[in-house]
Each structure stands twice: as C-alpha cells, then as structure tokens.
PDB file of C-alpha atoms in Angstrom:
ATOM      1  CA  MET A   1     153.032-143.034 153.690  1.00 53.00           C
ATOM      2  CA  ALA A   2     154.122-145.535 156.289  1.00 56.00           C
ATOM      3  CA  GLY A   3     152.590-148.826 157.155  1.00 59.00           C
ATOM      4  CA  VAL A   4     151.877-152.357 156.297  1.00 62.00           C
ATOM      5  CA  PRO A   5     149.112-153.143 153.812  1.00 59.00           C
ATOM      6  CA  PRO A   6     146.033-154.682 155.449  1.00 64.00           C
ATOM      7  CA  ALA A   7     145.984-158.460 155.481  1.00 68.00           C
ATOM      8  CA  GLY A   8     143.771-160.439 153.154  1.00 72.00           C
ATOM      9  CA  LEU A   9     144.403-158.468 149.957  1.00 77.00           C
ATOM     10  CA  ASP A  10     144.950-160.336 146.756  1.00 85.00           C
ATOM     11  CA  ASN A  11     147.722-159.586 144.307  1.00 81.00           C
ATOM     12  CA  GLU A  12     145.454-157.443 142.155  1.00 86.00           C
ATOM     13  CA  GLN A  13     144.722-155.081 144.992  1.00 89.00           C
ATOM     14  CA  MET A  14     148.353-155.083 146.087  1.00 87.00           C
ATOM     15  CA  LEU A  15     149.350-154.078 142.580  1.00 88.00           C
ATOM     16  CA  GLY A  16     146.850-151.228 142.695  1.00 90.00           C
ATOM     17  CA  ILE A  17     148.198-150.003 146.012  1.00 92.00           C
ATOM     18  CA  ALA A  18     151.773-150.352 144.765  1.00 90.00           C
ATOM     19  CA  GLU A  19     150.948-148.276 141.715  1.00 92.00           C
ATOM     20  CA  LYS A  20     149.423-145.512 143.816  1.00 93.00           C
ATOM     21  CA  GLU A  21     152.405-145.571 146.158  1.00 92.00           C
ATOM     22  CA  MET A  22     154.801-145.197 143.253  1.00 93.00           C
ATOM     23  CA  GLU A  23     152.839-142.343 141.742  1.00 94.00           C
ATOM     24  CA  TYR A  24     152.853-140.640 145.113  1.00 94.00           C
ATOM     25  CA  ARG A  25     156.615-140.947 145.408  1.00 94.00           C
ATOM     26  CA  VAL A  26     157.203-139.600 141.932  1.00 95.00           C
ATOM     27  CA  GLU A  27     154.993-136.608 142.650  1.00 96.00           C
ATOM     28  CA  LEU A  28     156.718-136.033 145.995  1.00 96.00           C
ATOM     29  CA  PHE A  29     160.101-136.012 144.291  1.00 96.00           C
ATOM     30  CA  ASN A  30     158.915-133.665 141.542  1.00 97.00           C
ATOM     31  CA  LYS A  31     157.358-131.184 143.941  1.00 97.00           C
ATOM     32  CA  MET A  32     160.440-131.291 146.145  1.00 97.00           C
ATOM     33  CA  THR A  33     162.654-130.616 143.134  1.00 98.00           C
ATOM     34  CA  GLN A  34     160.542-127.691 141.934  1.00 97.00           C
ATOM     35  CA  SER A  35     160.220-126.125 145.401  1.00 97.00           C
ATOM     36  CA  CYS A  36     163.900-126.356 146.236  1.00 97.00           C
ATOM     37  CA  PHE A  37     164.956-125.001 142.866  1.00 98.00           C
ATOM     38  CA  ASN A  38     162.647-122.018 143.358  1.00 97.00           C
ATOM     39  CA  LYS A  39     163.983-121.371 146.845  1.00 96.00           C
ATOM     40  CA  CYS A  40     167.663-122.025 146.290  1.00 97.00           C
ATOM     41  CA  VAL A  41     168.676-121.200 142.753  1.00 96.00           C
ATOM     42  CA  ASP A  42     168.854-117.667 141.424  1.00 94.00           C
ATOM     43  CA  ASN A  43     167.004-117.362 138.139  1.00 93.00           C
ATOM     44  CA  LYS A  44     169.514-115.047 136.511  1.00 94.00           C
ATOM     45  CA  TYR A  45     171.521-118.070 135.373  1.00 96.00           C
ATOM     46  CA  LYS A  46     174.885-116.328 135.378  1.00 96.00           C
ATOM     47  CA  GLU A  47     176.523-119.702 134.887  1.00 95.00           C
ATOM     48  CA  SER A  48     175.548-123.308 134.266  1.00 96.00           C
ATOM     49  CA  GLU A  49     177.147-124.746 137.426  1.00 96.00           C
ATOM     50  CA  LEU A  50     175.607-124.814 140.886  1.00 97.00           C
ATOM     51  CA  ASN A  51     177.758-122.868 143.323  1.00 96.00           C
ATOM     52  CA  MET A  52     178.606-123.966 146.866  1.00 96.00           C
ATOM     53  CA  GLY A  53     175.866-121.868 148.460  1.00 97.00           C
ATOM     54  CA  GLU A  54     173.269-123.319 146.147  1.00 97.00           C
ATOM     55  CA  ASN A  55     174.479-126.848 146.835  1.00 97.00           C
ATOM     56  CA  SER A  56     174.207-126.404 150.610  1.00 97.00           C
ATOM     57  CA  CYS A  57     170.824-124.801 150.244  1.00 97.00           C
ATOM     58  CA  ILE A  58     169.605-127.707 148.131  1.00 98.00           C
ATOM     59  CA  ASP A  59     170.803-130.301 150.646  1.00 97.00           C
ATOM     60  CA  ARG A  60     169.129-128.511 153.510  1.00 97.00           C
ATOM     61  CA  CYS A  61     165.990-127.832 151.553  1.00 97.00           C
ATOM     62  CA  VAL A  62     165.588-131.514 150.685  1.00 97.00           C
ATOM     63  CA  SER A  63     166.100-132.433 154.327  1.00 96.00           C
ATOM     64  CA  LYS A  64     163.533-129.919 155.543  1.00 97.00           C
ATOM     65  CA  TYR A  65     161.044-130.871 152.875  1.00 97.00           C
ATOM     66  CA  TRP A  66     161.403-134.465 154.006  1.00 96.00           C
ATOM     67  CA  HIS A  67     160.806-133.470 157.660  1.00 95.00           C
ATOM     68  CA  VAL A  68     157.686-131.553 156.665  1.00 96.00           C
ATOM     69  CA  THR A  69     156.454-134.561 154.717  1.00 95.00           C
ATOM     70  CA  ASN A  70     156.857-136.807 157.746  1.00 94.00           C
ATOM     71  CA  LEU A  71     155.309-134.291 160.112  1.00 95.00           C
ATOM     72  CA  ILE A  72     152.229-133.854 157.957  1.00 95.00           C
ATOM     73  CA  GLY A  73     152.028-137.591 157.533  1.00 93.00           C
ATOM     74  CA  GLN A  74     151.886-137.962 161.299  1.00 95.00           C
ATOM     75  CA  LEU A  75     149.272-135.252 161.677  1.00 94.00           C
ATOM     76  CA  LEU A  76     147.081-136.793 158.999  1.00 94.00           C
ATOM     77  CA  GLY A  77     147.637-140.302 160.260  1.00 88.00           C
ATOM     78  CA  SER A  78     146.563-139.596 163.817  1.00 80.00           C
ATOM     79  CA  GLY A  79     142.950-139.794 162.700  1.00 65.00           C
ATOM     80  CA  ARG A  80     141.739-136.862 164.756  1.00 64.00           C
ATOM     81  CA  PRO A  81     140.140-133.991 162.906  1.00 63.00           C
ATOM     82  CA  PRO A  82     142.715-131.153 162.531  1.00 56.00           C
ATOM     83  CA  VAL A  83     142.353-128.416 165.195  1.00 60.00           C
TER      84      VAL A  83
ATOM     85  CA  MET B   1     161.902-146.153 141.297  1.00 45.00           C
ATOM     86  CA  ASP B   2     162.383-149.847 141.628  1.00 49.00           C
ATOM     87  CA  LYS B   3     160.736-152.978 142.853  1.00 49.00           C
ATOM     88  CA  SER B   4     162.434-152.900 146.226  1.00 48.00           C
ATOM     89  CA  MET B   5     160.150-150.026 147.191  1.00 48.00           C
ATOM     90  CA  ILE B   6     157.226-152.383 147.331  1.00 51.00           C
ATOM     91  CA  ALA B   7     157.377-155.161 149.865  1.00 51.00           C
ATOM     92  CA  ASN B   8     154.846-157.791 150.813  1.00 50.00           C
ATOM     93  CA  MET B   9     153.908-159.046 147.393  1.00 54.00           C
ATOM     94  CA  GLU B  10     153.638-162.694 146.646  1.00 56.00           C
ATOM     95  CA  SER B  11     156.408-163.762 144.327  1.00 67.00           C
ATOM     96  CA  ASN B  12     154.629-164.185 141.044  1.00 78.00           C
ATOM     97  CA  PRO B  13     156.088-163.723 137.568  1.00 83.00           C
ATOM     98  CA  GLU B  14     152.906-162.215 136.172  1.00 85.00           C
ATOM     99  CA  ALA B  15     152.750-159.619 138.922  1.00 82.00           C
ATOM    100  CA  ASP B  16     156.450-158.894 138.452  1.00 86.00           C
ATOM    101  CA  GLN B  17     155.945-158.254 134.781  1.00 90.00           C
ATOM    102  CA  ARG B  18     152.976-155.988 135.359  1.00 88.00           C
ATOM    103  CA  MET B  19     155.013-154.134 137.936  1.00 88.00           C
ATOM    104  CA  ALA B  20     157.828-153.678 135.438  1.00 92.00           C
ATOM    105  CA  ILE B  21     155.424-152.331 132.822  1.00 92.00           C
ATOM    106  CA  MET B  22     153.932-149.966 135.386  1.00 91.00           C
ATOM    107  CA  ILE B  23     157.371-148.652 136.331  1.00 92.00           C
ATOM    108  CA  ASP B  24     158.207-148.112 132.661  1.00 93.00           C
ATOM    109  CA  GLN B  25     155.041-146.160 132.067  1.00 93.00           C
ATOM    110  CA  LEU B  26     155.620-144.033 135.136  1.00 93.00           C
ATOM    111  CA  GLN B  27     159.136-143.260 133.988  1.00 93.00           C
ATOM    112  CA  ILE B  28     158.013-142.277 130.493  1.00 95.00           C
ATOM    113  CA  ARG B  29     155.235-140.101 131.847  1.00 94.00           C
ATOM    114  CA  ASP B  30     157.635-138.497 134.283  1.00 94.00           C
ATOM    115  CA  SER B  31     160.263-137.763 131.626  1.00 94.00           C
ATOM    116  CA  LEU B  32     157.703-136.064 129.418  1.00 95.00           C
ATOM    117  CA  ARG B  33     156.413-134.030 132.324  1.00 96.00           C
ATOM    118  CA  MET B  34     159.954-132.970 133.201  1.00 95.00           C
ATOM    119  CA  TYR B  35     160.531-131.888 129.606  1.00 96.00           C
ATOM    120  CA  ASN B  36     157.457-129.669 129.594  1.00 96.00           C
ATOM    121  CA  ASN B  37     158.178-128.186 132.990  1.00 96.00           C
ATOM    122  CA  LEU B  38     161.747-127.385 132.056  1.00 97.00           C
ATOM    123  CA  VAL B  39     160.687-125.650 128.868  1.00 97.00           C
ATOM    124  CA  GLU B  40     158.118-123.609 130.754  1.00 97.00           C
ATOM    125  CA  ARG B  41     160.568-122.642 133.463  1.00 97.00           C
ATOM    126  CA  CYS B  42     163.393-121.599 131.158  1.00 97.00           C
ATOM    127  CA  PHE B  43     161.065-119.770 128.820  1.00 97.00           C
ATOM    128  CA  HIS B  44     159.556-117.894 131.737  1.00 96.00           C
ATOM    129  CA  ASP B  45     162.954-116.982 133.169  1.00 96.00           C
ATOM    130  CA  CYS B  46     164.839-116.207 129.973  1.00 97.00           C
ATOM    131  CA  VAL B  47     162.487-114.824 127.343  1.00 96.00           C
ATOM    132  CA  ASP B  48     160.884-111.447 127.925  1.00 94.00           C
ATOM    133  CA  THR B  49     160.857-109.528 124.681  1.00 94.00           C
ATOM    134  CA  PHE B  50     159.240-110.246 121.385  1.00 94.00           C
ATOM    135  CA  LYS B  51     160.863-107.888 118.904  1.00 95.00           C
ATOM    136  CA  HIS B  52     162.116-110.861 116.925  1.00 94.00           C
ATOM    137  CA  LYS B  53     160.790-114.279 116.015  1.00 94.00           C
ATOM    138  CA  SER B  54     164.043-116.068 116.682  1.00 95.00           C
ATOM    139  CA  LEU B  55     165.872-116.450 119.964  1.00 95.00           C
ATOM    140  CA  GLN B  56     168.553-113.839 120.605  1.00 96.00           C
ATOM    141  CA  LYS B  57     172.061-114.972 121.538  1.00 96.00           C
ATOM    142  CA  GLN B  58     171.720-114.019 125.173  1.00 96.00           C
ATOM    143  CA  GLU B  59     168.328-115.685 125.439  1.00 97.00           C
ATOM    144  CA  GLU B  60     169.788-118.886 124.015  1.00 97.00           C
ATOM    145  CA  THR B  61     172.702-118.782 126.461  1.00 97.00           C
ATOM    146  CA  CYS B  62     170.267-118.199 129.298  1.00 97.00           C
ATOM    147  CA  VAL B  63     168.112-121.154 128.287  1.00 97.00           C
ATOM    148  CA  ARG B  64     171.147-123.457 128.024  1.00 97.00           C
ATOM    149  CA  ARG B  65     172.342-122.491 131.492  1.00 97.00           C
ATOM    150  CA  CYS B  66     168.845-122.752 132.904  1.00 97.00           C
ATOM    151  CA  ALA B  67     168.404-126.284 131.588  1.00 97.00           C
ATOM    152  CA  GLU B  68     171.866-127.437 132.691  1.00 97.00           C
ATOM    153  CA  LYS B  69     171.438-125.951 136.112  1.00 97.00           C
ATOM    154  CA  PHE B  70     168.050-127.506 136.622  1.00 97.00           C
ATOM    155  CA  LEU B  71     169.244-130.927 135.523  1.00 97.00           C
ATOM    156  CA  LYS B  72     172.233-130.777 137.880  1.00 97.00           C
ATOM    157  CA  HIS B  73     169.930-129.644 140.650  1.00 98.00           C
ATOM    158  CA  SER B  74     167.523-132.468 139.918  1.00 97.00           C
ATOM    159  CA  MET B  75     170.353-135.021 140.138  1.00 97.00           C
ATOM    160  CA  ARG B  76     171.492-133.631 143.442  1.00 98.00           C
ATOM    161  CA  VAL B  77     167.969-133.729 144.868  1.00 98.00           C
ATOM    162  CA  GLY B  78     167.737-137.313 143.643  1.00 97.00           C
ATOM    163  CA  MET B  79     170.897-138.281 145.531  1.00 97.00           C
ATOM    164  CA  ARG B  80     169.758-136.664 148.778  1.00 97.00           C
ATOM    165  CA  PHE B  81     166.258-138.087 148.407  1.00 95.00           C
ATOM    166  CA  ALA B  82     167.656-141.579 147.983  1.00 94.00           C
ATOM    167  CA  GLU B  83     169.824-141.131 151.099  1.00 94.00           C
ATOM    168  CA  LEU B  84     166.845-140.009 153.142  1.00 92.00           C
ATOM    169  CA  ASN B  85     164.763-142.899 151.895  1.00 87.00           C
ATOM    170  CA  GLN B  86     167.439-145.261 153.164  1.00 88.00           C
ATOM    171  CA  GLY B  87     167.354-143.517 156.518  1.00 82.00           C
ATOM    172  CA  ALA B  88     170.901-142.191 156.313  1.00 67.00           C
ATOM    173  CA  ALA B  89     171.447-139.429 158.868  1.00 60.00           C
ATOM    174  CA  THR B  90     173.129-136.354 157.428  1.00 59.00           C
ATOM    175  CA  GLN B  91     174.971-133.450 159.011  1.00 60.00           C
ATOM    176  CA  ASP B  92     173.294-130.118 159.454  1.00 64.00           C
TER     177      ASP B  92
END
C-alpha cells in the first residue's frame, strides 16, 4: 500500500485510514510468518532450534514474499482490469 | 507497529492518544490470535492418538519444541520484515 493520502481529509478520516493501514500490516506479517514456517520448517520438530538451512530459507522466503506483495500491489494499483 | 508508520497527521494530542489506544488494541488482538494459532499448529503436528486423556511424554516434548521453534521463527521474520520496511537491501 503505497501513496499519499488524498488532500482535504480531516483527522478523523486520517485516523480511520491509519487504523486500516495498521491492520493490513499486521495481517501481512502474520500471513508471511505462517507461509514461511509452512514452507521452511520441518514439522517433525526434532529439536527446538532453527538450523542453518531453515534460517536461510526463512530469510529468502520473507524476501520473496515481500517481492510478491509489491508486484501484486503494482498490478492492482495500475487500475486496468486484470487480463 | 509504531506511530512512525503513519505520516501526514496533524500533530494533535487527542489524535496521538487515540492512535496509542488503537495500537494497544491491535497488539492485544494480535497476541491472542498468535496464541490460538500456535496451539492449533502444535496440536495438529504433535498429537495424533487418543488412547489416553493426558499428553504423553513425547507429545509434550514435541509441543514444546514446536512452540519454541515457531516463536524463534516469528522473531526472525520480524527482523527481516523490519529491514525490508526500511528499504535495506540484503544479499541473495
């Protein structure tokens, strides 16, 4: 969600937008966390530490998830109907 | 989650306070949601048999590791997420 809020909004409306933005970010973080855990961490739980492979996978997963988020944001933001 | 995420607001103590309350509520709601999700996940992954009412030793160990692992994972994701939000470039 990029962008500057439209001009001429009062504080009440800004607060409303801010609240929605925060909720969006929290949900983004939660979904990212769930997805990357599912993809990167073996559910046998042989130990309580994350091993090196899992750590790398997590870093890359977060990065890719972020890229996907931005890409979709662009596609939605262009305003054209999706092909 | 902090106030610096939201720019462009008129400086206004009443708005600040409402913002702070909103952040608090979001954090509480999020913690509770995390709790429930973690229970569901570890139960799903660790408990498969129902011969007994109480948790077996290996199921308990599994649940402990599951929870610890997820929490460590969540912290790591948080770090990386914060870096990306600041626009820090990272190596491949």
